[in-house]
Coordinates of C-alpha atoms and ligand atoms in Angstrom, one line a residue:
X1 CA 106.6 105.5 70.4
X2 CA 105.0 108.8 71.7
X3 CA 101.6 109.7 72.2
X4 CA 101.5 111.8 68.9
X5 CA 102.6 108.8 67.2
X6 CA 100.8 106.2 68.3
X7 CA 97.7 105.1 66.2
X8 CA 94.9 104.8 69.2
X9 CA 97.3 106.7 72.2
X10 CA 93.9 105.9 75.0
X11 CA 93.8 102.0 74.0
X12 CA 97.4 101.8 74.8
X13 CA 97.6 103.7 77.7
X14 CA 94.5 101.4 78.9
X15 CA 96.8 98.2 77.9
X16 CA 99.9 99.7 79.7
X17 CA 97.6 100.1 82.9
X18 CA 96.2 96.4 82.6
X19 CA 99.5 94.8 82.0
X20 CA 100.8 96.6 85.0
X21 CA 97.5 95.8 87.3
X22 CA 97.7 92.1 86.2
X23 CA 101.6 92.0 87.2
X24 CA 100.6 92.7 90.9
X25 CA 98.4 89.3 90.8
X26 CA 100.5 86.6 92.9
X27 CA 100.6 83.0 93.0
X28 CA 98.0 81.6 95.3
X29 CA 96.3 84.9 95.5
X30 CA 92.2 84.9 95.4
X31 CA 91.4 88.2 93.0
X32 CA 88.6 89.8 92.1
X33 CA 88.1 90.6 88.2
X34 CA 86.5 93.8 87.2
X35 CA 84.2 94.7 84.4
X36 CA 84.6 97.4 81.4
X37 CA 87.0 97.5 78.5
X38 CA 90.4 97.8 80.9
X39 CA 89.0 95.0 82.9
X40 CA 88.7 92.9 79.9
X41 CA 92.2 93.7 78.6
X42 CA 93.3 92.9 82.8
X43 CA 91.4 89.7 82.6
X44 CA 93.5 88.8 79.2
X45 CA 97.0 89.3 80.6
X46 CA 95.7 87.5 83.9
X47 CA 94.7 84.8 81.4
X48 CA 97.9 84.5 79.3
X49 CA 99.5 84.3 82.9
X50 CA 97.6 81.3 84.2
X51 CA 98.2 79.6 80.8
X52 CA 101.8 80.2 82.0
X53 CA 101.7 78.7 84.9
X54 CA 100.3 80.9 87.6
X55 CA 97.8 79.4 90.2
X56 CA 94.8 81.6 90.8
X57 CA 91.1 81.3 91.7
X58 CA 88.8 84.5 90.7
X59 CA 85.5 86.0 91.0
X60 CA 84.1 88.1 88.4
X61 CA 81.9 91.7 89.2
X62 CA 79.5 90.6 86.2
X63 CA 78.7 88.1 83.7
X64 CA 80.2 89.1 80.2
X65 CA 83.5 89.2 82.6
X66 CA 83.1 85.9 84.6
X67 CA 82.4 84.5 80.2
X68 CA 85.8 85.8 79.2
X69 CA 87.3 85.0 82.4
X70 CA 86.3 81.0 81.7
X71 CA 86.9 81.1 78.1
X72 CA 91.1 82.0 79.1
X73 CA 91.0 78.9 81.1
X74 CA 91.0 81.6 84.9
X75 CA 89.8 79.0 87.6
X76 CA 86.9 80.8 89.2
X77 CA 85.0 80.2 92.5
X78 CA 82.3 82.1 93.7
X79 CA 81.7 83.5 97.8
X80 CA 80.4 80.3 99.1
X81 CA 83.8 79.1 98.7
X82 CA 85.7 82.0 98.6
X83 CA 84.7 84.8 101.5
X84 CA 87.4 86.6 100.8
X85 CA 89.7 88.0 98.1
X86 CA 93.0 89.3 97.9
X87 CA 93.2 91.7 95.1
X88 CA 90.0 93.2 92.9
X89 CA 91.3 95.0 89.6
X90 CA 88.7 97.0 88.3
X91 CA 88.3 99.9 86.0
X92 CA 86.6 103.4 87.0
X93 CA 84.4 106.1 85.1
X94 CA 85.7 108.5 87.0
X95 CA 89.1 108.9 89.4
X96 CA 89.2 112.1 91.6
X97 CA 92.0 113.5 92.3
X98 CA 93.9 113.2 95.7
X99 CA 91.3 111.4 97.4
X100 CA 90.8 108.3 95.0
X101 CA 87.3 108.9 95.3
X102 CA 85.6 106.8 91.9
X103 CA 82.8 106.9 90.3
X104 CA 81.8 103.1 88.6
X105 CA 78.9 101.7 86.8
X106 CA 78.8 102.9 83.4
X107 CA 79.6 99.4 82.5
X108 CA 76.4 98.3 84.6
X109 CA 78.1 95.9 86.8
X110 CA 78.2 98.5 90.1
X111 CA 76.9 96.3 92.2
X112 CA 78.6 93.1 91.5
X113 CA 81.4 95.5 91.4
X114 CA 80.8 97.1 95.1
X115 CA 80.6 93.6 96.5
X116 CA 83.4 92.4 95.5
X117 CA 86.2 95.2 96.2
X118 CA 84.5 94.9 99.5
X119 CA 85.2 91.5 99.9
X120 CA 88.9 92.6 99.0
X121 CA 91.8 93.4 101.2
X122 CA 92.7 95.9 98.1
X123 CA 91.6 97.5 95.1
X124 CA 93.2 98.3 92.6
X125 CA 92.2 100.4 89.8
X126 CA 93.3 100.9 86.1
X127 CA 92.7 103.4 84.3
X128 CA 93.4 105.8 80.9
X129 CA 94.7 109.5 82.0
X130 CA 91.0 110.7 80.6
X131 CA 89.4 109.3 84.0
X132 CA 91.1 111.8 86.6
X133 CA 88.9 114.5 87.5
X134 CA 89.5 117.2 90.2
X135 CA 85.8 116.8 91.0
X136 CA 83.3 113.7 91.2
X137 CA 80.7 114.0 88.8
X138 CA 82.4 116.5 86.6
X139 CA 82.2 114.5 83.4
X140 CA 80.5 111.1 83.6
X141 CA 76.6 110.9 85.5
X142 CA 76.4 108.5 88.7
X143 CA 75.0 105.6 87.8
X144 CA 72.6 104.4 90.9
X145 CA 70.9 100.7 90.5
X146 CA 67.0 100.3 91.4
X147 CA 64.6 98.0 92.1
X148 CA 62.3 97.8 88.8
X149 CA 58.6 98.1 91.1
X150 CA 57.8 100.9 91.5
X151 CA 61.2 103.0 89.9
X152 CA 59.0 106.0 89.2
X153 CA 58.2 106.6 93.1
X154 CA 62.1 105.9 93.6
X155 CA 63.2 108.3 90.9
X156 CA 60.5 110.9 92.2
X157 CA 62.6 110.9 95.6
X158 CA 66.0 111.0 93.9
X159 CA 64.7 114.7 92.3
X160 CA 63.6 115.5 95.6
X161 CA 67.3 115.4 96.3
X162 CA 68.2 117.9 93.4
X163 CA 69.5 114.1 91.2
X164 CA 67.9 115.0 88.3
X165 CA 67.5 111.6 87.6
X166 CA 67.2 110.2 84.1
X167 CA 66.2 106.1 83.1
X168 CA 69.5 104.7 81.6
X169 CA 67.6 102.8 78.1
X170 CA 69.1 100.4 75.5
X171 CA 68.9 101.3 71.8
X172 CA 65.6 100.2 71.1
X173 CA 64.5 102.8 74.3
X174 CA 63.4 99.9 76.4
X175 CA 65.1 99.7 80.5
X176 CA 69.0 98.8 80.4
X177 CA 68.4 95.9 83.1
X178 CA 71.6 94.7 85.1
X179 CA 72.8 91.3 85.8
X180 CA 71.1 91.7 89.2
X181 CA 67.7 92.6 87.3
X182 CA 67.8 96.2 88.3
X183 CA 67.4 99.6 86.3
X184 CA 69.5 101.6 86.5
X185 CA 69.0 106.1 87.0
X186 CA 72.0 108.1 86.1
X187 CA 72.1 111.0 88.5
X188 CA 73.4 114.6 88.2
X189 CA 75.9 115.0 91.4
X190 CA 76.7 118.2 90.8
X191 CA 73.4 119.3 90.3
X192 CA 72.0 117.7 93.7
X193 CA 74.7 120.2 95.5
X194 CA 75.7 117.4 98.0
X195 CA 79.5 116.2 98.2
X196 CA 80.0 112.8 97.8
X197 CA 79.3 111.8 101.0
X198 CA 75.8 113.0 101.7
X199 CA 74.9 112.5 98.3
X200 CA 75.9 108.3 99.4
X201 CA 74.2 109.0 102.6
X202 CA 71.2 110.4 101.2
X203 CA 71.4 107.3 98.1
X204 CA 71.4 104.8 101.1
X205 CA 68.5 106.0 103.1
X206 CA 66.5 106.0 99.9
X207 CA 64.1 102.8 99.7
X208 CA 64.5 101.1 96.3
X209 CA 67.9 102.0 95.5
X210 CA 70.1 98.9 95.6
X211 CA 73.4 100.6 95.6
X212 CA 75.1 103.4 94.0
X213 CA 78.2 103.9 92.0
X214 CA 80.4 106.1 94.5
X215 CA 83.2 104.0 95.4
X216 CA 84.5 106.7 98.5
X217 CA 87.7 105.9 100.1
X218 CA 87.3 102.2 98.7
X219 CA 90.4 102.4 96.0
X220 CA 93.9 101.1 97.5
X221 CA 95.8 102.4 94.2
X222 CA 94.9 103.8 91.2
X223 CA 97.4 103.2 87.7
X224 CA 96.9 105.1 85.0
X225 CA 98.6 104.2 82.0
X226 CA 99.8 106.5 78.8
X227 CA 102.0 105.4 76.1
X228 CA 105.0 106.1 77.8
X229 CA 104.6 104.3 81.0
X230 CA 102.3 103.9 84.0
X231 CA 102.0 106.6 87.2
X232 CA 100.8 105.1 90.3
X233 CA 98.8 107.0 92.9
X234 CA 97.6 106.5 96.2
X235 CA 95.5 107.8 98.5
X236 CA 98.1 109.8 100.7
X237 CA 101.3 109.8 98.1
X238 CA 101.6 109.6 94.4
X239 CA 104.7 108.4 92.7
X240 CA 105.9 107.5 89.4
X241 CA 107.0 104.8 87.1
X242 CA 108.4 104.8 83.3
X243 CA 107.6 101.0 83.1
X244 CA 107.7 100.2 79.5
Ligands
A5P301 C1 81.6 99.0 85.0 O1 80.3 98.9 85.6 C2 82.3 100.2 85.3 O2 82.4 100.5 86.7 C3 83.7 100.2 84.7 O3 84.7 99.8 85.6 C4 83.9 101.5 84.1 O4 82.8 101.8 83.2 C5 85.2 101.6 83.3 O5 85.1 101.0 82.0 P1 86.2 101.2 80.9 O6 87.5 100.5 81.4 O7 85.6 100.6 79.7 O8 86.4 102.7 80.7

C-alpha cells in the first residue's frame, strides 16, 4: 500500500514509527513512556508485548499515559524505586533537522517529559515525517510551563525577551493547567531572535518558569515512520530502513 493509497497515510506512518520504537524495548529494561498520540500507540505495542511475555517496569511523563500504561497490564514503578531508566520513547512537536534538536509540550506533559529522558541513558523519539523542520520554531509555538502566582509578571519578562508570549486556554477560555499544576505560555522563537540555546539560557534564568519545551542535544535517535517503512536518524549519521 502507498501513501496515495492509504486511507489516513500520517496515522500509519505514526503506527509504523511506534511499532518500530516499541521493538527496541528489551527484557529487563526500565523505560520511560512518553505522552501524545505516537506515545499512546508506543505504549499499546509495549503493552501487547508484556501480555506476551516480556518483563518490563516503566514510568510514565504524564497521567492520561501512566492510565493507559496500567490499563495494558505495563508494570510501572516510579523514581523512588527506579533512579534510573534505560530507554524513554517519546513523541516530539517538532524534529530539526541534523541536530535532533526537539521541540515538546504541546501535549502538556514537558516537564514530566524533560525528567524523565533525563533520567534515561537514551531517547528515543517517534515521529510522523510532518515533524522535521530545518528550523526550531518554524511551525509549532514553544510551549514553556509556569508557576500560576503571579504568571503575568513572568509573561511580562518573557516579552521582554522578544517571546511574544500568549496563555495556552481550554475551550471554555479558562488556564490549560498541567499535571504539575502549572500554565502553560506558548512562545514565538523565532520572533524572540535567539537560537535555541540562548533562548533556553534566557528561559532558565527567568524566575517562574518551571521548564521549557527545548529538548537540545537530548534525543539519541529519532524514527520517523511513512507507509512504506521507517528512516532512522541520528545525531551525527542518518540511515535507512524499509521495515515493513
Ligand atoms: C507532549 O507534551 C508532547 O511533547 C508530545 O510528545 C508531542 O506533542 C507529540 O504528540 P503527537 O505524537 O500526538 O504528535
Amino acid at each position: 500500500m502507498t501513501t496515495l493509497d492509504h486511507p489516513d497515510p500520517a496515522e500509519a506512518a505514526k503506527r509504523k514509527a511506534a511499532e518500530w520504537a516499541a521493538s527496541q524495548v528489551e527484557d529487563g529494561m526500565a523505560v520511560g513512556l512518553g505522552t501524545g498520540s505516537t506515545s499512546a500507540l508506543v505504549i499499546e505495542e509495549v503493552g501487547r508485548r508484556v501480555s506476551a511475555g516480556l518483563r518490563i517496569t516503566a514510568i510514565a511523563t504524564s497521567e492520561a499515559s501512566h492510565s493507559e500504561a496500567v490499563s495494558l497490564g505495563i508494570p510501572m514503578t516510579d523514581f523512588a524505586h527506579q533512579p534510573h531508566l534505560d530507554l524513554t520513547i517519546d513523541g516530539a512537536d517538532e524534529v530539526e533537522e541534523g541536530t535532533l534538536h526537539l521541540i515538546k509540550g504541546h501535549g502538556g506533559a514537558l516537564l514530566r517529559e524533560k525528567i524523565v529522558a533525563t533520567a534515561s541513558s537514551k531517547l528515543l523519539i517517534a515521529v510522523d515525517p510532518r515533524k522535521l523542520v530545518k528550523t526550531l520554531g518554524s511551525v509549532f509555538l514553544l510551549p514553556v510551563e509556569v508557576v500560576p502566582f503571579g504568571w503575568e509578571t513572568t509573561a511580562a519578562r518573557l516579552r521582554d525577551h522578544g517571546f511574544a508570549p500568549e496563555l495556552r486556554v481550554n475551550d471554555d477560555g479558562r488556564p490549560y493547567i498541567t499535571d504539575g499544576q502549572h500554565y502553560i505560555l506558548h512562545c514565538d522563537l523565532p520572533k524572540s531572535g535567539l537560537t535555541p540555546e540562548q533562548a533556553a539560557a534566557a528561559l532558565k534564568q527567568t524566575v517562574g518558569v518551571v521548564e521549557h519545551g527545548l529538548f537540545l542535544g537530548m534525543a539519541s535517535r529519532v524514527v520517523i515512520g511513512s507507509v512504506d517503512g521507517i528512516q532512522i536518524l541520528e545525531a551525527t549519521r542518518t540511515s535507512s530502513s524499509s521495515l515493513k
